[in-house]
Amino acid sequence: MEAQQPNPVAYMSEREVQTIISSFRSALTMYTNEVEKLQMKNEALHSDLQGEITKASGLQEELKNLQLISQEKSTTLDAYQDKINLIEAGLSKISTTHATKSQEYNERFKKSFDSDTHTEKSTENFMKTFYELVETIKFYEQQNILLRKSTEDLQDDLEKMNSGERICKMCLHCKREFIPKQNKDGDCVYHSGKLKYYSCKGCGDDAYYNCCNKCMKCSEGCRRGKHIPL
Ligand SMILES: [Zn+2]
Ligand SMILES: [Zn+2]
Ligand SMILES: [Zn+2]
């Protein structure tokens, strides 16, 4: 027969048991406090994290905007460069033509006046030259007005761009950005139909437009027109 295991509690006085229980209680209180503190810390970290996430998404949004603006600026600047080249070419053509023409008219007038005999024919020639000159001056004046208008438009846009205003608009049809002032017929190439998912008549691709049954790879667009702002 085995010897009976002594019951440890049986060897403790009630006082000793009370001491152990109270030390357990104080340990429990301590742990509970610790857990509460950790929970609070956790909540604080969580809200910090939330704040960081909000900040990061704000930065992302800002970055996207900056990217859009810089893209727009480079598109606009390219367009302006083209426009400036055209204006410069126009101005240089006007000044060259003007120099040639004025020399030509000078000679013709001189010839009319130098004639010893002012016949009916020489007077007629003089008047003809005179009216041609008037027409030429009118033409240059018109060209000058057009070029001045272009320059003013450019200055206007440049000021807007510098003040952060958006110049480009998104097109409803082709979903590309365009500059409204420079929007001409034929600039916008798009499909007027809906995007369907079966097969393109050109290449058999999955997605095609039902206006011409072709995909974007086979045809950039089957319609042409001006861009329409969204
Ligand atoms: Zn089409
Ligand atoms: Zn195709
Ligand atoms: Zn368009």
Tab-separated table of C-alpha atoms and ligand atoms in Angstrom:
chain	number	residue	atom	x	y	z
A	1	MET	CA	0.000	0.000	0.000
A	2	GLU	CA	1.319	3.433	-0.981
A	3	ALA	CA	1.941	6.116	1.539
A	4	GLN	CA	-0.663	8.910	1.391
A	5	GLN	CA	0.622	12.231	-0.082
A	6	PRO	CA	0.499	14.933	2.532
A	7	ASN	CA	-1.910	17.782	1.675
A	8	PRO	CA	0.244	20.970	1.622
A	9	VAL	CA	-2.688	23.117	2.646
A	10	ALA	CA	-3.060	21.015	5.671
A	11	TYR	CA	0.389	22.187	6.745
A	12	MET	CA	-0.458	25.914	6.393
A	13	SER	CA	-2.043	27.992	8.983
A	14	GLU	CA	-5.073	30.069	8.000
A	15	ARG	CA	-2.911	33.181	8.307
A	16	GLU	CA	-0.386	31.789	5.800
A	17	VAL	CA	-3.219	30.968	3.352
A	18	GLN	CA	-4.607	34.524	3.733
A	19	THR	CA	-1.134	35.965	3.008
A	20	ILE	CA	-0.807	33.878	-0.160
A	21	ILE	CA	-4.301	34.866	-1.343
A	22	SER	CA	-3.649	38.525	-0.690
A	23	SER	CA	-0.330	38.371	-2.548
A	24	PHE	CA	-2.158	36.709	-5.484
A	25	ARG	CA	-4.745	39.493	-5.317
A	26	SER	CA	-2.135	42.225	-5.418
A	27	ALA	CA	-0.340	40.448	-8.292
A	28	LEU	CA	-3.667	40.245	-10.137
A	29	THR	CA	-4.337	43.949	-9.545
A	30	MET	CA	-0.840	44.732	-10.807
A	31	TYR	CA	-1.342	42.652	-13.967
A	32	THR	CA	-4.770	44.187	-14.552
A	33	ASN	CA	-3.229	47.658	-14.307
A	34	GLU	CA	-0.434	46.594	-16.639
A	35	VAL	CA	-2.941	45.244	-19.175
A	36	GLU	CA	-4.975	48.472	-18.983
A	37	LYS	CA	-1.823	50.520	-19.555
A	38	LEU	CA	-0.875	48.345	-22.533
A	39	GLN	CA	-4.385	48.684	-23.921
A	40	MET	CA	-4.195	52.465	-23.634
A	41	LYS	CA	-0.785	52.467	-25.292
A	42	ASN	CA	-2.157	50.255	-28.046
A	43	GLU	CA	-5.065	52.632	-28.617
A	44	ALA	CA	-2.688	55.583	-28.762
A	45	LEU	CA	-0.499	53.756	-31.292
A	46	HIS	CA	-3.576	52.841	-33.291
A	47	SER	CA	-4.731	56.443	-33.494
A	48	ASP	CA	-1.164	57.535	-34.346
A	49	LEU	CA	-1.159	54.979	-37.128
A	50	GLN	CA	-4.552	56.207	-38.339
A	51	GLY	CA	-3.135	59.732	-38.383
A	52	GLU	CA	-0.107	58.587	-40.379
A	53	ILE	CA	-2.351	56.763	-42.857
A	54	THR	CA	-4.496	59.882	-43.317
A	55	LYS	CA	-1.345	61.977	-43.730
A	56	ALA	CA	0.087	59.509	-46.264
A	57	SER	CA	-3.098	59.445	-48.322
A	58	GLY	CA	-3.172	63.253	-48.201
A	59	LEU	CA	0.405	63.316	-49.481
A	60	GLN	CA	-0.482	60.815	-52.174
A	61	GLU	CA	-3.384	63.014	-53.274
A	62	GLU	CA	-1.094	66.040	-53.267
A	63	LEU	CA	1.524	64.151	-55.273
A	64	LYS	CA	-1.106	63.098	-57.800
A	65	ASN	CA	-2.203	66.717	-58.148
A	66	LEU	CA	1.387	67.873	-58.556
A	67	GLN	CA	1.949	65.203	-61.193
A	68	LEU	CA	-1.191	66.314	-63.026
A	69	ILE	CA	-0.131	69.948	-62.843
A	70	SER	CA	3.397	69.219	-64.039
A	71	GLN	CA	2.059	67.038	-66.854
A	72	GLU	CA	-0.332	69.803	-67.798
A	73	LYS	CA	2.437	72.379	-67.662
A	74	SER	CA	4.669	70.365	-69.945
A	75	THR	CA	1.817	69.738	-72.421
A	76	THR	CA	0.885	73.407	-72.325
A	77	LEU	CA	4.485	74.530	-72.708
A	78	ASP	CA	4.945	72.248	-75.736
A	79	ALA	CA	1.821	73.721	-77.295
A	80	TYR	CA	3.069	77.239	-76.489
A	81	GLN	CA	6.440	76.504	-78.025
A	82	ASP	CA	4.682	75.464	-81.255
A	83	LYS	CA	2.563	78.590	-81.143
A	84	ILE	CA	5.555	80.843	-80.451
A	85	ASN	CA	7.438	79.240	-83.362
A	86	LEU	CA	4.460	79.971	-85.615
A	87	ILE	CA	4.254	83.578	-84.435
A	88	GLU	CA	7.993	84.060	-84.927
A	89	ALA	CA	7.811	82.540	-88.405
A	90	GLY	CA	4.840	84.817	-89.179
A	91	LEU	CA	6.660	87.907	-87.947
A	92	SER	CA	9.824	87.119	-89.864
A	93	LYS	CA	7.790	86.468	-93.017
A	94	ILE	CA	5.978	89.785	-92.575
A	95	SER	CA	9.197	91.710	-92.073
A	96	THR	CA	10.924	90.049	-95.068
A	97	THR	CA	7.901	90.530	-97.320
A	98	HIS	CA	7.516	94.065	-96.060
A	99	ALA	CA	11.122	94.936	-96.911
A	100	THR	CA	10.824	93.442	-100.411
A	101	LYS	CA	7.444	95.039	-101.055
A	102	SER	CA	8.410	98.489	-99.861
A	103	GLN	CA	11.488	98.444	-102.091
A	104	GLU	CA	9.346	97.330	-105.021
A	105	TYR	CA	6.775	100.083	-104.406
A	106	ASN	CA	9.484	102.676	-104.003
A	107	GLU	CA	10.882	101.778	-107.397
A	108	ARG	CA	7.471	101.753	-109.032
A	109	PHE	CA	6.519	105.131	-107.568
A	110	LYS	CA	9.857	106.602	-108.569
A	111	LYS	CA	9.380	105.297	-112.088
A	112	SER	CA	5.916	106.880	-112.271
A	113	PHE	CA	7.253	110.254	-111.104
A	114	ASP	CA	10.443	110.137	-113.137
A	115	SER	CA	8.589	109.815	-116.406
A	116	ASP	CA	9.265	112.929	-118.445
A	117	THR	CA	5.865	112.810	-119.952
A	118	HIS	CA	2.961	112.206	-117.628
A	119	THR	CA	0.773	110.290	-119.966
A	120	GLU	CA	-2.596	108.816	-119.162
A	121	LYS	CA	-0.844	105.441	-119.014
A	122	SER	CA	1.685	106.504	-116.356
A	123	THR	CA	-1.063	108.031	-114.185
A	124	GLU	CA	-3.024	104.814	-114.506
A	125	ASN	CA	0.064	102.827	-113.472
A	126	PHE	CA	0.596	105.099	-110.518
A	127	MET	CA	-3.001	104.655	-109.308
A	128	LYS	CA	-2.773	100.889	-109.766
A	129	THR	CA	0.384	100.762	-107.665
A	130	PHE	CA	-1.216	103.000	-105.074
A	131	TYR	CA	-4.294	100.757	-104.629
A	132	GLU	CA	-2.106	97.650	-104.476
A	133	LEU	CA	-0.113	99.310	-101.754
A	134	VAL	CA	-3.292	100.123	-99.796
A	135	GLU	CA	-4.424	96.478	-100.071
A	136	THR	CA	-1.013	95.240	-98.951
A	137	ILE	CA	-1.043	97.545	-95.930
A	138	LYS	CA	-4.537	96.294	-95.008
A	139	PHE	CA	-3.331	92.688	-95.227
A	140	TYR	CA	-0.359	93.351	-92.956
A	141	GLU	CA	-2.567	95.171	-90.478
A	142	GLN	CA	-4.857	92.135	-90.262
A	143	GLN	CA	-1.888	89.790	-89.814
A	144	ASN	CA	-0.555	92.067	-87.136
A	145	ILE	CA	-3.893	92.029	-85.268
A	146	LEU	CA	-4.028	88.207	-85.417
A	147	LEU	CA	-0.481	87.827	-84.140
A	148	ARG	CA	-1.086	90.342	-81.370
A	149	LYS	CA	-4.215	88.407	-80.324
A	150	SER	CA	-2.211	85.153	-80.202
A	151	THR	CA	0.430	86.791	-78.044
A	152	GLU	CA	-2.230	88.135	-75.667
A	153	ASP	CA	-3.839	84.679	-75.422
A	154	LEU	CA	-0.477	83.144	-74.592
A	155	GLN	CA	0.221	85.753	-71.924
A	156	ASP	CA	-3.235	85.157	-70.471
A	157	ASP	CA	-2.700	81.397	-70.239
A	158	LEU	CA	0.771	81.844	-68.803
A	159	GLU	CA	-0.629	84.071	-66.037
A	160	LYS	CA	-3.355	81.522	-65.296
A	161	MET	CA	-0.793	78.720	-65.188
A	162	ASN	CA	1.439	80.697	-62.830
A	163	SER	CA	-1.482	81.388	-60.503
A	164	GLY	CA	-2.125	77.623	-60.369
A	165	GLU	CA	-5.326	77.685	-62.399
A	166	ARG	CA	-5.877	74.653	-64.594
A	167	ILE	CA	-5.900	75.390	-68.312
A	168	CYS	CA	-6.290	71.926	-69.754
A	169	LYS	CA	-9.707	70.310	-69.842
A	170	MET	CA	-10.477	66.603	-70.094
A	171	CYS	CA	-12.301	65.634	-73.285
A	172	LEU	CA	-15.617	63.797	-72.979
A	173	HIS	CA	-15.001	61.845	-76.183
A	174	CYS	CA	-11.332	60.831	-76.265
A	175	LYS	CA	-10.583	61.278	-72.518
A	176	ARG	CA	-7.409	63.199	-73.361
A	177	GLU	CA	-6.454	66.620	-72.036
A	178	PHE	CA	-6.677	69.598	-74.356
A	179	ILE	CA	-6.261	73.378	-74.296
A	180	PRO	CA	-9.708	74.875	-75.030
A	181	LYS	CA	-8.297	77.952	-76.822
A	182	GLN	CA	-6.313	75.786	-79.220
A	183	ASN	CA	-9.047	73.230	-79.843
A	184	LYS	CA	-9.692	72.783	-83.573
A	185	ASP	CA	-11.823	70.509	-85.685
A	186	GLY	CA	-10.028	67.189	-86.209
A	187	ASP	CA	-8.029	67.338	-82.956
A	188	CYS	CA	-10.279	64.791	-81.269
A	189	VAL	CA	-10.204	61.211	-82.556
A	190	TYR	CA	-12.558	58.831	-80.790
A	191	HIS	CA	-15.039	55.968	-81.064
A	192	SER	CA	-18.662	57.018	-80.752
A	193	GLY	CA	-19.887	53.515	-79.869
A	194	LYS	CA	-19.930	51.532	-76.654
A	195	LEU	CA	-17.117	49.206	-75.599
A	196	LYS	CA	-18.217	45.590	-76.121
A	197	TYR	CA	-16.525	42.405	-75.069
A	198	TYR	CA	-16.616	39.866	-77.802
A	199	SER	CA	-14.149	40.206	-80.656
A	200	CYS	CA	-12.612	42.985	-82.743
A	201	LYS	CA	-13.214	42.747	-86.520
A	202	GLY	CA	-9.604	43.817	-87.055
A	203	CYS	CA	-7.569	41.610	-84.742
A	204	GLY	CA	-10.024	39.456	-82.795
A	205	ASP	CA	-9.193	41.205	-79.508
A	206	ASP	CA	-11.688	40.848	-76.668
A	207	ALA	CA	-12.722	44.486	-76.302
A	208	TYR	CA	-14.040	46.487	-79.241
A	209	TYR	CA	-16.285	49.484	-79.964
A	210	ASN	CA	-19.633	48.803	-81.576
A	211	CYS	CA	-19.455	51.919	-83.800
A	212	CYS	CA	-16.937	50.336	-86.173
A	213	ASN	CA	-16.420	46.949	-84.480
A	214	LYS	CA	-12.738	47.715	-83.939
A	215	CYS	CA	-10.529	47.934	-80.873
A	216	MET	CA	-8.233	50.804	-79.838
A	217	LYS	CA	-5.204	48.944	-81.244
A	218	CYS	CA	-6.793	48.626	-84.691
A	219	SER	CA	-8.272	52.127	-84.772
A	220	GLU	CA	-7.585	55.103	-82.530
A	221	GLY	CA	-11.061	56.303	-83.411
A	222	CYS	CA	-13.548	56.250	-86.262
A	223	ARG	CA	-14.835	59.808	-85.656
A	224	ARG	CA	-13.051	63.128	-85.773
A	225	GLY	CA	-14.105	66.464	-84.368
A	226	LYS	CA	-13.320	69.086	-81.786
A	227	HIS	CA	-12.639	68.102	-78.174
A	228	ILE	CA	-15.694	68.492	-75.943
A	229	PRO	CA	-14.972	69.418	-72.307
A	230	LEU	CA	-16.269	66.952	-69.716
B	1	ZN	ZN	-15.340	53.267	-83.846
B	2	ZN	ZN	-8.384	45.061	-83.069
B	3	ZN	ZN	-11.232	64.666	-77.537
